[in-house]
CSV table of C-alpha atoms in Angstrom, one decimal:
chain,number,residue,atom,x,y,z
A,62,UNK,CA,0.0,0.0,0.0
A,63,UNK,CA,2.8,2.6,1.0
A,64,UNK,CA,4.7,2.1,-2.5
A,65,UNK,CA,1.6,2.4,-4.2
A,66,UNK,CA,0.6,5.6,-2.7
A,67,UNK,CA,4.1,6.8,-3.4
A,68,UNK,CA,3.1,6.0,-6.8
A,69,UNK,CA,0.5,8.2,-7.0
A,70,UNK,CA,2.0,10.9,-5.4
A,71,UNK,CA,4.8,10.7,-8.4
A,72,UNK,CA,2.1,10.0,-11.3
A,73,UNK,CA,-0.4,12.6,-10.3
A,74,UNK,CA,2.0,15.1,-10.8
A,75,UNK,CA,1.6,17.3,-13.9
A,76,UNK,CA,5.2,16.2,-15.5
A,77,UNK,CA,6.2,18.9,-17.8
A,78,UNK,CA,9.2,17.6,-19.5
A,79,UNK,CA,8.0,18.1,-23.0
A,80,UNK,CA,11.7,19.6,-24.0
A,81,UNK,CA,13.0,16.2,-24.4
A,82,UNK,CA,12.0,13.6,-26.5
A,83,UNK,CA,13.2,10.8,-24.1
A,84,UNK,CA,13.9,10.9,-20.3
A,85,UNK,CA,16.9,9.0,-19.0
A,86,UNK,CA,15.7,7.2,-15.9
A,87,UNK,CA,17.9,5.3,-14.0
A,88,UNK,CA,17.0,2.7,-11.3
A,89,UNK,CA,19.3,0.8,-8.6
A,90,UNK,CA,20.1,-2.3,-10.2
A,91,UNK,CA,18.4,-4.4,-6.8
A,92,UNK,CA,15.1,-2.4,-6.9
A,93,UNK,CA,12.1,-5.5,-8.0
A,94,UNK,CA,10.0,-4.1,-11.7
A,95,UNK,CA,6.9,-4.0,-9.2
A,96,UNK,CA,8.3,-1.1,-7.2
A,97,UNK,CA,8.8,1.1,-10.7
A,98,UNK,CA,6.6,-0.5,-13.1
A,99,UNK,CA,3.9,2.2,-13.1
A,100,UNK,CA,5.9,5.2,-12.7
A,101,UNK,CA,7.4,4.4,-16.1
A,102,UNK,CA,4.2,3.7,-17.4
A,103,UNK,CA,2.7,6.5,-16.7
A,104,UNK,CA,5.2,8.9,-17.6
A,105,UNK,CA,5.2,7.2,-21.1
A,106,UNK,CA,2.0,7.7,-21.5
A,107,UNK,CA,1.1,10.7,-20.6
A,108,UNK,CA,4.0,12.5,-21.7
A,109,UNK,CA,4.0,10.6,-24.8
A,110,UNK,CA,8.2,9.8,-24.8
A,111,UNK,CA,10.6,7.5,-24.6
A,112,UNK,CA,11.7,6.5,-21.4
A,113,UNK,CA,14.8,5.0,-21.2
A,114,UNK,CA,16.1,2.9,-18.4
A,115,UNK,CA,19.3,2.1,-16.9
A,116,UNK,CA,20.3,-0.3,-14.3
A,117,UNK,CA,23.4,-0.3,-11.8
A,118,UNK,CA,24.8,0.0,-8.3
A,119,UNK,CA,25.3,3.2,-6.7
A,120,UNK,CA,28.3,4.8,-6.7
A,121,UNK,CA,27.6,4.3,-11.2
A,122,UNK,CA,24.6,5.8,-11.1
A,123,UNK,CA,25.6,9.2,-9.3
A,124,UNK,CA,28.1,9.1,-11.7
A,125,UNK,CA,25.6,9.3,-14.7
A,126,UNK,CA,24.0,11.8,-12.8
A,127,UNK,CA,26.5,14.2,-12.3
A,128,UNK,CA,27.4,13.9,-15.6
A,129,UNK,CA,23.7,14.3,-16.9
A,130,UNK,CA,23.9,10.7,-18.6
A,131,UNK,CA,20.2,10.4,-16.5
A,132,UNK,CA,18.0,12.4,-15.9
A,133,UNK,CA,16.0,10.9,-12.7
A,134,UNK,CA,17.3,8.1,-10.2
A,135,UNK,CA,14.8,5.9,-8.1
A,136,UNK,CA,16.6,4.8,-4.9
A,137,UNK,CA,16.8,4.2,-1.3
A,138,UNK,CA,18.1,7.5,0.0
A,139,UNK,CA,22.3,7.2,0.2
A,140,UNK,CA,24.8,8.4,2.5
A,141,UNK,CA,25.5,12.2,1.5
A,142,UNK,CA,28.8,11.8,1.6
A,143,UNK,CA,29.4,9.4,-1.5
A,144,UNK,CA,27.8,12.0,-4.1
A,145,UNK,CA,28.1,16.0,-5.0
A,146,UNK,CA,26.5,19.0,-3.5
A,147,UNK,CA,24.5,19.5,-7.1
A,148,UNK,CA,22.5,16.0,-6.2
A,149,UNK,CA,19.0,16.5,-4.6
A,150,UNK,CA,16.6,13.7,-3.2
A,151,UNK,CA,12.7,14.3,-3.3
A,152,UNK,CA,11.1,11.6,-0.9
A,153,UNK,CA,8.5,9.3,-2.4
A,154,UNK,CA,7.6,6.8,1.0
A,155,UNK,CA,10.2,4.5,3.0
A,156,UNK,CA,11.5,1.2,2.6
A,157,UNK,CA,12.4,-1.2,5.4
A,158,UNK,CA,15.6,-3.3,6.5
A,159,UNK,CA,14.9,-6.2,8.6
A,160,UNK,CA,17.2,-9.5,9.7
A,161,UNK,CA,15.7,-12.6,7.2
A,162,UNK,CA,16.9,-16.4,7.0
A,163,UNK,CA,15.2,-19.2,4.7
A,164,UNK,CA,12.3,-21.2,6.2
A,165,UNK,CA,14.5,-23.7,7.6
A,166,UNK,CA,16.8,-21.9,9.7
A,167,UNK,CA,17.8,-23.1,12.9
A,168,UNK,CA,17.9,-19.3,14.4
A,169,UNK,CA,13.8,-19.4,14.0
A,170,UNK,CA,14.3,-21.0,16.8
A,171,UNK,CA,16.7,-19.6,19.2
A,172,UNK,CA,17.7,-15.9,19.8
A,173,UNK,CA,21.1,-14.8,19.5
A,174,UNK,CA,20.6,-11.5,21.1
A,175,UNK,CA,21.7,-13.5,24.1
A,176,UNK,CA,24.1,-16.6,22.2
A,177,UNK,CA,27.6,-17.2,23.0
A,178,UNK,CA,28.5,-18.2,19.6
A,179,UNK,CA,29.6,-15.8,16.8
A,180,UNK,CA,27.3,-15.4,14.6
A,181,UNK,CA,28.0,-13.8,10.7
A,182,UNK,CA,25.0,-11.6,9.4
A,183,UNK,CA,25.3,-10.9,5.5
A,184,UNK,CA,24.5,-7.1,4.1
A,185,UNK,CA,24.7,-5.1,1.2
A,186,UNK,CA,27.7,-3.6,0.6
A,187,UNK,CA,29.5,-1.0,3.0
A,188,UNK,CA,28.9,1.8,0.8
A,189,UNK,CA,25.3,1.5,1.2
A,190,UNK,CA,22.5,2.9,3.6
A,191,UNK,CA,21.7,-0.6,4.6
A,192,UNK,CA,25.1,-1.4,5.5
A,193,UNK,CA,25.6,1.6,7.9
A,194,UNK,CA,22.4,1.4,9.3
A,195,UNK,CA,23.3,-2.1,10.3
A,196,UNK,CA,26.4,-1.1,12.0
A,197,UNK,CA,24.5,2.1,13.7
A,198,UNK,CA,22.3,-0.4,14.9
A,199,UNK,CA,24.8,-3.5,16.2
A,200,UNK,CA,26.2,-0.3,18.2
A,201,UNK,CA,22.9,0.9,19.8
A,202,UNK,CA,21.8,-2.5,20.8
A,203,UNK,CA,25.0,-3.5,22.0
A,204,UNK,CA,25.1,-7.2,20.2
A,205,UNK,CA,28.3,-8.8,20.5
A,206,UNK,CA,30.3,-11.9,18.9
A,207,UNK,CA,28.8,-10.2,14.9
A,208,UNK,CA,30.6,-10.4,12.3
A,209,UNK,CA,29.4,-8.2,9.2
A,210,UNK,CA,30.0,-9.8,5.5
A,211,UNK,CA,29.5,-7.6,3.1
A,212,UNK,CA,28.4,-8.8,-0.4
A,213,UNK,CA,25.8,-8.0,-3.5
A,214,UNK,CA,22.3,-8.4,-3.0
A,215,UNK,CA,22.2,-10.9,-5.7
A,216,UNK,CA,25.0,-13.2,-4.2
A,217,UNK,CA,23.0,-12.9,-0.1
A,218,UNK,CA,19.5,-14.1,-2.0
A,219,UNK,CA,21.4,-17.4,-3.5
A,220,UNK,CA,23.6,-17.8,-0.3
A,221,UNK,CA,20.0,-18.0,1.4
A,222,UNK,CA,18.9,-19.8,-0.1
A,223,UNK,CA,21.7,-22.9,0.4
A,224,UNK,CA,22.6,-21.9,3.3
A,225,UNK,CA,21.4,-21.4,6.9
A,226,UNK,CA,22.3,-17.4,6.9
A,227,UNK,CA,21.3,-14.4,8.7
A,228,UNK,CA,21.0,-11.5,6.3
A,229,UNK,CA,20.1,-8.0,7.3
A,230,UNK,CA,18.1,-6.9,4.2
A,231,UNK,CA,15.4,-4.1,2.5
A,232,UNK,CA,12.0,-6.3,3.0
A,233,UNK,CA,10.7,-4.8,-0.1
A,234,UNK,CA,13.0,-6.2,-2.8
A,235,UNK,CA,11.9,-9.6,-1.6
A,236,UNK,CA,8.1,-9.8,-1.2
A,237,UNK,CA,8.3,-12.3,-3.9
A,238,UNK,CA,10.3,-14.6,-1.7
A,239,UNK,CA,8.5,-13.5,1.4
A,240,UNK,CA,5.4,-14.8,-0.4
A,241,UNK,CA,6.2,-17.7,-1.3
A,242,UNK,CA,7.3,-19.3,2.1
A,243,UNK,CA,11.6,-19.2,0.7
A,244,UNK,CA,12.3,-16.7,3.2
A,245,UNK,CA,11.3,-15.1,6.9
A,246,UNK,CA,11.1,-12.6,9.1
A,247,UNK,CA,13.6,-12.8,12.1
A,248,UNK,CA,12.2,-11.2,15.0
A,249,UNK,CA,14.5,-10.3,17.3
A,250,UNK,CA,12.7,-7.3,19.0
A,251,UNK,CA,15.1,-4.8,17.4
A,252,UNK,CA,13.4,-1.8,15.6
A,253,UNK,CA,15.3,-0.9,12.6
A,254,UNK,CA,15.1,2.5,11.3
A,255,UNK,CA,13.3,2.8,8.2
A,256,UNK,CA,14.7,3.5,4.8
A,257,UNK,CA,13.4,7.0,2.8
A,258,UNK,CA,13.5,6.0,-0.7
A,259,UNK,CA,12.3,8.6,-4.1
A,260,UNK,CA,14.0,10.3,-6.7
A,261,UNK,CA,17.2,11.9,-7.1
A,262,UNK,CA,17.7,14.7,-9.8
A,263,UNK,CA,20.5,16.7,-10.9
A,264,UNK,CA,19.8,20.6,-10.1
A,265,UNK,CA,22.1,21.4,-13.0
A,266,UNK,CA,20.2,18.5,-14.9
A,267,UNK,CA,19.3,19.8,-18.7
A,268,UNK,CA,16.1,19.1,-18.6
A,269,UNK,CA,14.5,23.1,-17.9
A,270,UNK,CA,11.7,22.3,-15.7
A,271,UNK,CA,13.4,19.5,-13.4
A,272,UNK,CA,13.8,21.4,-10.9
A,273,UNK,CA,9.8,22.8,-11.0
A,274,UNK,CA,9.0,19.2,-11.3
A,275,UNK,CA,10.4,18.2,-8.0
A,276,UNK,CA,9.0,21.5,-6.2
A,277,UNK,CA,5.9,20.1,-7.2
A,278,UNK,CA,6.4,16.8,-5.8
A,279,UNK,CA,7.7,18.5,-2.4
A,280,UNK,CA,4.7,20.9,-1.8
């Protein structure tokens, strides 16, 4: 229900971007079609161009951005530090990280918040807000004997799935696994802070309304 009435708070918008022909639209390369699917769509239609999309991690696409090789970025919001002044963030909803283990796991049935052994919980890569909001978080609750492994999202879902892993994740880029009984919620009575995820724009971008654009979307 949230993404979707991020959705409409993104579609609803009068888009005037009828200076370009086609809008360069990048998306993190982990975000599920479901999440973006109809913002695309939309803007297709109603603005009657091309929308191009480009996939990859991070650090690439503030890259492209900064460069003006896209246009619009759909993300989690990202550590300040890892991109230029000149990048701005419009907030669409928020996403939420969690701690998640196949069906099977053998920590479904035991906490570790109070376990001797060392236990190795699997997250996104350190550069990312998941990442540092795990290690925020192993701080503030004060769990000890974790080990962090860092690795891509792709390579923690397969790793899951073989293995009896904990792996401290975004809950939304795997409803479809959620759904389907491969994978669980691990409740260990820890709040995590929730995620802001939207769109990040270029103010320099050279599309002349951009900036109007995502005024609109503030107010």
């Amino acid at each position: 229900t949230q993404i979707k009435d991020a959705i409409n708070t993104l579609v609803n918008i009068e888009i005037n971007i009828k200076q370009t022909s086609i809008l360069n639209f990048g998306i993190h390369t982990n975000m599920p079609r479901d999440i973006y699917r109809d913002i695309i769509s939309t803007i297709k239609q109603r603005e009657n161009i091309a929308v191009n999309i480009e996939k990859a991690p991070t650090e690439d696409m503030f890259s492209m951005l900064e460069k003006q090789k896209i246009d619009l970025y759909l993300s989690k919001k990202q550590p300040e530090d890892i991109h230029s002044e000149s990048i701005k963030f419009v907030k669409l909803g928020v996403f939420h990280d969690d701690f998640f283990v196949n069906t099977n796991s053998k920590y479904l049935d035991k906490s570790i918040l109070n376990d001797d052994e060392k236990i190795t919980i699997y997250t996104l890569r350190n550069i990312s807000s998941t990442s540092r909001n795990l290690e925020s978080l192993l701080k503030e609750t004060n769990l000890k004997n974790i080990e962090i492994r860092n690795a891509t999202f792709n390579t923690i879902i397969e790793e899951m799935q073989s293995n009896d892993i904990i792996a401290y994740i975004t809950e939304e880029y795997i409803q479809e696994e959620l759904k389907s009984g491969k994978l669980r919620k691990l409740d260990l009575e820890i709040e995590s802070p929730a995620i802001e995820f939207g769109i990040y724009y270029n103010t320099n971008n050279k599309i002349k309304n951009i900036k109007k654009i995502f005024d609109s979307i503030k107010e």
